Structures are given as structure tokens and as C-alpha cells.
Amino acid sequence: MTFPTKYPSGGEKQLIEILTGKQVPTGGLPADLGIVCQNPGTAVAARDAVCFGKPLTDRIVTLTGRALARPGNYRARLGTPIEHLLTVAGFDPSQNRRLIHGGPMMGFALESSAVPIIKTTNCILVPTEQELPTPPDAQACIRCGLCAEACPASLLPQQLYWYARAKDQEQLERHHLADCIECGACSWVCPSHIPLVQYYRAAKGMIKESKTEKIRSDRSRDRFEARQERLERETLAREEQRAARRAAAEQKAAAGGADDPVAAAIARAKAKKDSAGDESANS
Ligand code: SF4
Ligand code: SF4
């Protein structure tokens, strides 16, 4: 089988489709197809954890770009400052204007190198200005459709862009924002230099936040309704007990009244008093 060396063939969903012909369902996981797709780093970390009880404390980080004298793959402990790794790799700050966490397509610019390596830090890109020029300012969308042609997930990036700007969650979901793999291909081909993928990331964050907020408010509504039901059950039970006591007292009074009318009157008064006491305790 020939495997296309076309970006982003290495993406999980694309890889599965190319190799098996199966598509991961919208909003689903490869596991829904009975498939698990792991990168080698994750597979090694899982082996270390399961077979040797070794936690993930370090990982391989690719340091690359012409602003480094010694680019390469480095094993770094999680938490290592990126600036330390750059020093080890011979970083020349005069050659570089942007530090990128991740690859050239899916990575994001770092404000500072004083941040640590984390378990998802696969690559730090340290390009020269000639290697990766600073993108020009974004212009208005000219509706050329190039982004849709480039999208490997067959989405409509232009529409997603409008809906992301409008914060229209319903339309974003209808246009399958969740299926965007954030490959950056649409941003790359956009002649207006619109950072489309950044809009999608922000929109995904917004949707996630509002779903979390909905779950939180659903839970507090359920708690409130459960409490109301419990209070109603308790009130009903107390009323039933009160009625039973009153009936018993009246029965007793009726039985005793034939022999002693004074004792019957006292019993009736006592039942009435008990009943009044319950009501004031419940109020
Ligand atoms: S590639 Fe850019 S300019 Fe063209 S339709 Fe897409 S967003 Fe608009
Ligand atoms: S980043 Fe753009 S090209 Fe890539 S999947 Fe998302 S919409 Fe499609």
C-alpha cells in the first residue's frame, strides 16, 4: 500500500481513513470503530507505566529551526524551562523573532521562553525570519473558497469563520466545528492571511465552557428539585402521623367518655394540644 505524504495524512482521523477506509463518526472517537491510534511516545509511556510502574516524568522534544546551532531531538524532564533547552541547543536570539510551541502548521506562538516543557510539548520551533516570515495583517475574506478546497475534514472553513466571529454556537455545531482537527491548512492557503484556526480554537473553548456551565446549572437544578421533593415527602409523613395520633386519641376518648366524661374531655384537649404542637414545630 502506498501512503500519501500529504499533510495532514498523519492526523489520527486521516490516518485511520487512509488505512482502513473507515471514517471516525462526528463527535466520536476511533474507539467507536474498535480502533486505538497512539503515537510512539504515548505507546512507550503506556508500556513504561503498565509494565514497569514508571510514571511519565520526561519526554522527547524536537528542537528545530535555523536559529539553533544544535537542533535535534532532546529528552527533557517535564517542567524543564524551554529557555534552558534552547541554551543547550545553541539558541541565537538575534536570528529569531518568534518561538513556536508545536509544528509550523498546528503550533502556537509563545510569548516567552520562561515556560516549562509539559507532556504535550512535542516540538519547539525556532525559525529565522527567512524560514518562517511573520504573517502579514489579516485582510477581509474574499470568499475565494481556497480554504474549503484545502480542508482535509471536508468542512466549510469560511462559514466556520463567520460563525466563530459571531459566536453562533448553534451554527458552529451544525457545521461540525468539533470535526476540525486544527491542522491549519485553511489558514495556510488563505490569501487574506486570516488566522482561521485561531478562531476555531477560541470557538471550541467557548462551546466547551458553555457546555460545562450548562452541566453545572443542570446539576444545581436537580439538587434543588430533589430537596423540594424531600421536604414535601417529610411534610406529608408528618401530617399522616398527626392524623393517626388524633384518630387514636379520639377513639380512646370515645371509649373512656362513657365511664368518665371529665377524663374524655382531658384526653380530647391533650390530642388537640399535641396536634397544635406538631403544627408549630413544622412551621
Ligand atoms: S481562503 Fe480566506 S479569503 Fe478565501 S474564502 Fe477562505 S477565509 Fe475567505
Ligand atoms: S483547521 Fe481548517 S483545514 Fe484544518 S480541519 Fe480545521 S477547518 Fe479544516
Tab-separated table of C-alpha atoms and ligand atoms in Angstrom:
chain	number	residue	atom	x	y	z
A	1	MET	CA	0.000	0.000	0.000
A	2	THR	CA	1.334	3.451	-0.865
A	3	PHE	CA	0.827	6.039	1.812
A	4	PRO	CA	0.379	9.650	0.637
A	5	THR	CA	2.998	12.015	2.044
A	6	LYS	CA	0.494	14.822	2.017
A	7	TYR	CA	-0.188	16.973	5.051
A	8	PRO	CA	-2.048	16.113	7.296
A	9	SER	CA	-2.064	12.383	6.478
A	10	GLY	CA	-0.529	11.723	9.893
A	11	GLY	CA	-3.564	13.129	11.710
A	12	GLU	CA	-5.428	10.459	13.659
A	13	LYS	CA	-8.709	10.591	11.746
A	14	GLN	CA	-6.993	10.909	8.340
A	15	LEU	CA	-4.605	8.051	9.139
A	16	ILE	CA	-7.499	5.771	10.088
A	17	GLU	CA	-9.437	6.642	6.941
A	18	ILE	CA	-6.436	6.115	4.655
A	19	LEU	CA	-5.511	2.778	6.247
A	20	THR	CA	-8.963	1.294	6.845
A	21	GLY	CA	-11.365	3.283	4.675
A	22	LYS	CA	-13.462	3.962	7.795
A	23	GLN	CA	-14.443	7.427	8.981
A	24	VAL	CA	-14.492	8.291	12.668
A	25	PRO	CA	-18.074	9.489	13.316
A	26	THR	CA	-18.737	13.146	14.085
A	27	GLY	CA	-18.118	13.819	17.758
A	28	GLY	CA	-16.902	10.220	18.151
A	29	LEU	CA	-13.618	8.530	18.897
A	30	PRO	CA	-11.591	5.922	16.984
A	31	ALA	CA	-12.610	3.516	19.773
A	32	ASP	CA	-16.167	3.747	18.360
A	33	LEU	CA	-14.773	1.874	15.333
A	34	GLY	CA	-12.836	-0.540	17.528
A	35	ILE	CA	-9.576	1.251	16.709
A	36	VAL	CA	-6.982	2.773	19.023
A	37	CYS	CA	-4.444	5.106	17.440
A	38	GLN	CA	-1.427	6.109	19.532
A	39	ASN	CA	1.753	7.928	18.646
A	40	PRO	CA	5.030	6.158	19.544
A	41	GLY	CA	5.705	8.465	22.516
A	42	THR	CA	2.330	7.636	24.089
A	43	ALA	CA	2.806	3.912	23.373
A	44	VAL	CA	6.215	3.927	25.105
A	45	ALA	CA	4.827	5.913	28.073
A	46	ALA	CA	1.922	3.427	28.406
A	47	ARG	CA	4.361	0.484	28.258
A	48	ASP	CA	6.571	2.088	30.941
A	49	ALA	CA	3.578	2.771	33.183
A	50	VAL	CA	1.912	-0.644	32.801
A	51	CYS	CA	4.950	-2.927	32.609
A	52	PHE	CA	7.413	-1.095	34.873
A	53	GLY	CA	5.218	1.187	37.027
A	54	LYS	CA	7.241	4.149	35.750
A	55	PRO	CA	5.380	7.485	35.685
A	56	LEU	CA	5.777	9.924	32.824
A	57	THR	CA	8.476	12.310	34.015
A	58	ASP	CA	10.234	13.133	30.754
A	59	ARG	CA	9.658	13.133	27.015
A	60	ILE	CA	11.423	13.625	23.677
A	61	VAL	CA	11.210	17.208	22.425
A	62	THR	CA	12.252	18.186	18.908
A	63	LEU	CA	14.156	21.482	18.857
A	64	THR	CA	14.442	22.750	15.341
A	65	GLY	CA	14.954	25.909	13.282
A	66	ARG	CA	17.914	27.758	11.832
A	67	ALA	CA	18.243	29.963	14.901
A	68	LEU	CA	19.654	26.917	16.722
A	69	ALA	CA	23.261	25.803	16.372
A	70	ARG	CA	22.476	22.249	17.546
A	71	PRO	CA	18.913	21.294	16.505
A	72	GLY	CA	17.798	17.766	17.329
A	73	ASN	CA	15.648	15.533	19.474
A	74	TYR	CA	16.274	16.059	23.199
A	75	ARG	CA	15.000	14.043	26.129
A	76	ALA	CA	13.792	16.590	28.665
A	77	ARG	CA	12.196	16.297	32.088
A	78	LEU	CA	8.673	17.702	32.311
A	79	GLY	CA	8.948	21.128	33.883
A	80	THR	CA	12.311	21.949	32.278
A	81	PRO	CA	12.255	25.637	31.254
A	82	ILE	CA	12.217	25.992	27.475
A	83	GLU	CA	14.868	28.702	27.724
A	84	HIS	CA	17.215	26.135	29.289
A	85	LEU	CA	16.660	23.697	26.403
A	86	LEU	CA	17.246	26.500	23.901
A	87	THR	CA	20.552	27.360	25.575
A	88	VAL	CA	21.621	23.706	25.347
A	89	ALA	CA	20.684	23.693	21.635
A	90	GLY	CA	22.767	26.831	20.918
A	91	PHE	CA	19.980	29.393	20.513
A	92	ASP	CA	20.904	32.653	18.771
A	93	PRO	CA	18.226	35.246	19.777
A	94	SER	CA	19.409	37.708	17.110
A	95	GLN	CA	18.242	35.246	14.428
A	96	ASN	CA	14.766	34.681	15.763
A	97	ARG	CA	11.590	36.724	16.306
A	98	ARG	CA	9.057	34.008	17.128
A	99	LEU	CA	9.125	30.899	19.285
A	100	ILE	CA	6.537	28.315	18.302
A	101	HIS	CA	5.244	25.555	20.553
A	102	GLY	CA	4.375	22.674	18.197
A	103	GLY	CA	4.871	22.446	14.441
A	104	PRO	CA	4.681	25.176	11.801
A	105	MET	CA	1.036	24.387	10.946
A	106	MET	CA	-0.560	23.481	14.253
A	107	GLY	CA	1.760	25.200	16.704
A	108	PHE	CA	1.137	28.430	18.564
A	109	ALA	CA	3.488	31.316	19.286
A	110	LEU	CA	4.969	31.583	22.774
A	111	GLU	CA	5.111	34.983	24.456
A	112	SER	CA	8.188	33.970	26.420
A	113	SER	CA	10.695	31.135	26.704
A	114	ALA	CA	10.293	31.174	30.503
A	115	VAL	CA	7.675	28.421	30.351
A	116	PRO	CA	8.108	24.735	31.121
A	117	ILE	CA	8.056	21.611	28.989
A	118	ILE	CA	4.733	19.813	29.510
A	119	LYS	CA	3.639	16.347	28.425
A	120	THR	CA	2.250	17.658	25.115
A	121	THR	CA	5.401	19.580	24.140
A	122	ASN	CA	6.467	17.601	21.091
A	123	CYS	CA	8.367	20.354	19.320
A	124	ILE	CA	9.779	23.840	19.791
A	125	LEU	CA	10.251	25.649	16.534
A	126	VAL	CA	12.891	28.383	16.489
A	127	PRO	CA	12.882	29.677	12.901
A	128	THR	CA	14.704	32.596	11.377
A	129	GLU	CA	12.614	35.325	9.720
A	130	GLN	CA	13.596	33.926	6.286
A	131	GLU	CA	12.497	30.429	7.281
A	132	LEU	CA	9.083	31.411	8.618
A	133	PRO	CA	8.255	35.045	7.855
A	134	THR	CA	5.896	36.876	10.236
A	135	PRO	CA	2.431	36.698	8.621
A	136	PRO	CA	1.076	39.996	7.309
A	137	ASP	CA	-2.017	41.550	8.893
A	138	ALA	CA	-5.275	39.774	8.126
A	139	GLN	CA	-7.492	41.236	5.404
A	140	ALA	CA	-11.195	40.771	4.711
A	141	CYS	CA	-12.386	37.398	3.425
A	142	ILE	CA	-12.766	37.491	-0.364
A	143	ARG	CA	-14.841	34.295	-0.447
A	144	CYS	CA	-12.375	32.569	-2.752
A	145	GLY	CA	-13.157	29.113	-1.325
A	146	LEU	CA	-9.499	28.023	-1.189
A	147	CYS	CA	-9.877	27.146	2.483
A	148	ALA	CA	-12.684	24.668	1.721
A	149	GLU	CA	-10.577	23.043	-1.005
A	150	ALA	CA	-7.673	22.603	1.417
A	151	CYS	CA	-9.680	21.243	4.356
A	152	PRO	CA	-8.889	17.538	4.887
A	153	ALA	CA	-12.004	17.146	7.045
A	154	SER	CA	-14.318	18.384	4.252
A	155	LEU	CA	-15.551	21.272	6.389
A	156	LEU	CA	-16.541	24.781	5.313
A	157	PRO	CA	-13.823	26.914	6.943
A	158	GLN	CA	-15.198	30.186	5.598
A	159	GLN	CA	-18.622	29.609	7.176
A	160	LEU	CA	-16.995	28.415	10.396
A	161	TYR	CA	-15.033	31.656	10.429
A	162	TRP	CA	-18.186	33.802	10.177
A	163	TYR	CA	-19.994	31.802	12.841
A	164	ALA	CA	-16.941	31.821	15.131
A	165	ARG	CA	-16.770	35.606	14.838
A	166	ALA	CA	-20.490	35.846	15.585
A	167	LYS	CA	-20.118	33.377	18.494
A	168	ASP	CA	-23.046	31.450	16.993
A	169	GLN	CA	-22.709	28.137	18.818
A	170	GLU	CA	-25.707	26.500	17.178
A	171	GLN	CA	-24.398	27.107	13.656
A	172	LEU	CA	-20.866	26.153	14.653
A	173	GLU	CA	-22.144	22.810	15.868
A	174	ARG	CA	-24.323	22.357	12.772
A	175	HIS	CA	-21.220	22.982	10.638
A	176	HIS	CA	-19.299	20.321	12.605
A	177	LEU	CA	-16.699	22.504	14.274
A	178	ALA	CA	-15.910	19.536	16.521
A	179	ASP	CA	-14.554	17.671	13.465
A	180	CYS	CA	-11.933	20.359	12.802
A	181	ILE	CA	-8.556	18.785	13.556
A	182	GLU	CA	-6.900	22.220	13.774
A	183	CYS	CA	-4.428	21.268	11.061
A	184	GLY	CA	-4.060	24.893	9.946
A	185	ALA	CA	-4.298	24.047	6.222
A	186	CYS	CA	-7.108	26.582	5.723
A	187	SER	CA	-5.119	29.371	7.384
A	188	TRP	CA	-2.080	28.448	5.335
A	189	VAL	CA	-3.810	28.807	1.957
A	190	CYS	CA	-5.938	31.829	2.860
A	191	PRO	CA	-4.868	34.735	0.574
A	192	SER	CA	-6.287	37.170	3.142
A	193	HIS	CA	-3.979	35.738	5.822
A	194	ILE	CA	-6.883	35.222	8.209
A	195	PRO	CA	-5.710	33.133	11.183
A	196	LEU	CA	-8.763	30.868	10.774
A	197	VAL	CA	-7.587	28.101	13.053
A	198	GLN	CA	-7.216	30.540	15.939
A	199	TYR	CA	-10.880	31.478	15.581
A	200	TYR	CA	-11.818	27.785	15.650
A	201	ARG	CA	-9.743	27.134	18.771
A	202	ALA	CA	-11.353	30.072	20.557
A	203	ALA	CA	-14.824	28.921	19.431
A	204	LYS	CA	-14.181	25.383	20.662
A	205	GLY	CA	-13.103	26.794	24.025
A	206	MET	CA	-16.284	28.907	24.171
A	207	ILE	CA	-18.512	25.903	23.383
A	208	LYS	CA	-16.727	23.734	25.940
A	209	GLU	CA	-17.128	26.424	28.585
A	210	SER	CA	-20.827	26.884	27.898
A	211	LYS	CA	-21.415	23.093	27.990
A	212	THR	CA	-19.614	22.918	31.342
A	213	GLU	CA	-21.761	25.794	32.596
A	214	LYS	CA	-24.929	24.013	31.418
A	215	ILE	CA	-23.915	20.794	33.215
A	216	ARG	CA	-23.258	22.835	36.360
A	217	SER	CA	-26.624	24.593	36.238
A	218	ASP	CA	-28.465	21.304	35.413
A	219	ARG	CA	-26.875	19.739	38.469
A	220	SER	CA	-27.876	22.574	40.772
A	221	ARG	CA	-31.444	22.492	39.378
A	222	ASP	CA	-31.587	18.715	40.017
A	223	ARG	CA	-30.322	19.253	43.581
A	224	PHE	CA	-32.963	21.939	44.195
A	225	GLU	CA	-35.786	19.740	42.836
A	226	ALA	CA	-34.613	16.756	44.893
A	227	ARG	CA	-34.630	18.905	48.044
A	228	GLN	CA	-38.144	20.181	47.317
A	229	GLU	CA	-39.372	16.616	46.818
A	230	ARG	CA	-37.749	15.511	50.079
A	231	LEU	CA	-39.361	18.388	52.012
A	232	GLU	CA	-42.765	17.550	50.529
A	233	ARG	CA	-42.357	13.872	51.464
A	234	GLU	CA	-41.413	14.790	55.040
A	235	THR	CA	-44.370	17.177	55.411
A	236	LEU	CA	-46.756	14.509	54.136
A	237	ALA	CA	-45.329	11.916	56.520
A	238	ARG	CA	-45.715	14.296	59.484
A	239	GLU	CA	-49.332	15.066	58.543
A	240	GLU	CA	-50.108	11.351	58.356
A	241	GLN	CA	-48.558	10.760	61.787
A	242	ARG	CA	-50.533	13.671	63.251
A	243	ALA	CA	-53.803	12.402	61.809
A	244	ALA	CA	-53.111	8.905	63.158
A	245	ARG	CA	-52.393	10.274	66.646
A	246	ARG	CA	-55.540	12.393	66.593
A	247	ALA	CA	-57.668	9.452	65.482
A	248	ALA	CA	-56.178	7.240	68.223
A	249	ALA	CA	-56.800	9.896	70.866
A	250	GLU	CA	-60.378	10.446	69.723
A	251	GLN	CA	-61.014	6.734	69.746
A	252	LYS	CA	-59.612	6.488	73.260
A	253	ALA	CA	-61.686	9.454	74.406
A	254	ALA	CA	-64.835	7.954	72.936
A	255	ALA	CA	-64.155	4.656	74.723
A	256	GLY	CA	-63.386	6.295	78.079
A	257	GLY	CA	-66.085	9.033	77.800
A	258	ALA	CA	-68.865	6.616	78.568
A	259	ASP	CA	-67.459	5.996	82.056
A	260	ASP	CA	-65.803	9.320	82.831
A	261	PRO	CA	-66.780	12.467	80.859
A	262	VAL	CA	-64.048	14.545	82.606
A	263	ALA	CA	-61.269	12.126	81.556
A	264	ALA	CA	-62.668	12.120	78.000
A	265	ALA	CA	-62.579	15.938	77.886
A	266	ILE	CA	-58.953	15.941	79.142
A	267	ALA	CA	-57.955	13.359	76.503
A	268	ARG	CA	-59.574	15.433	73.728
A	269	ALA	CA	-57.781	18.575	74.948
A	270	LYS	CA	-54.483	16.690	75.058
A	271	ALA	CA	-54.910	15.410	71.493
A	272	LYS	CA	-55.699	18.944	70.338
A	273	LYS	CA	-52.630	20.303	72.138
A	274	ASP	CA	-50.371	17.604	70.616
A	275	SER	CA	-51.698	18.457	67.194
A	276	ALA	CA	-51.108	22.203	67.706
A	277	GLY	CA	-47.565	21.442	68.963
A	278	ASP	CA	-46.765	19.477	65.772
A	279	GLU	CA	-48.022	22.288	63.590
A	280	SER	CA	-45.913	24.923	65.333
A	281	ALA	CA	-42.849	22.624	65.122
A	282	ASN	CA	-43.388	22.253	61.364
A	283	SER	CA	-43.949	25.916	60.655
B	1	SF4	S1	-9.409	31.186	1.943
B	1	SF4	FE1	-9.618	33.025	3.231
B	1	SF4	S2	-10.385	34.580	1.843
B	1	SF4	FE2	-10.706	32.610	0.813
B	1	SF4	S3	-12.820	32.023	1.412
B	1	SF4	FE3	-11.436	31.102	2.876
B	1	SF4	S4	-11.368	32.575	4.563
B	1	SF4	FE4	-12.169	33.671	2.803
B	2	SF4	S1	-8.002	23.735	10.593
B	2	SF4	FE1	-9.078	24.376	8.762
B	2	SF4	S2	-8.406	22.941	7.188
B	2	SF4	FE2	-7.865	22.023	9.146
B	2	SF4	S3	-9.635	20.716	9.651
B	2	SF4	FE3	-9.998	22.709	10.622
B	2	SF4	S4	-11.230	23.822	9.131
B	2	SF4	FE4	-10.300	22.117	8.039
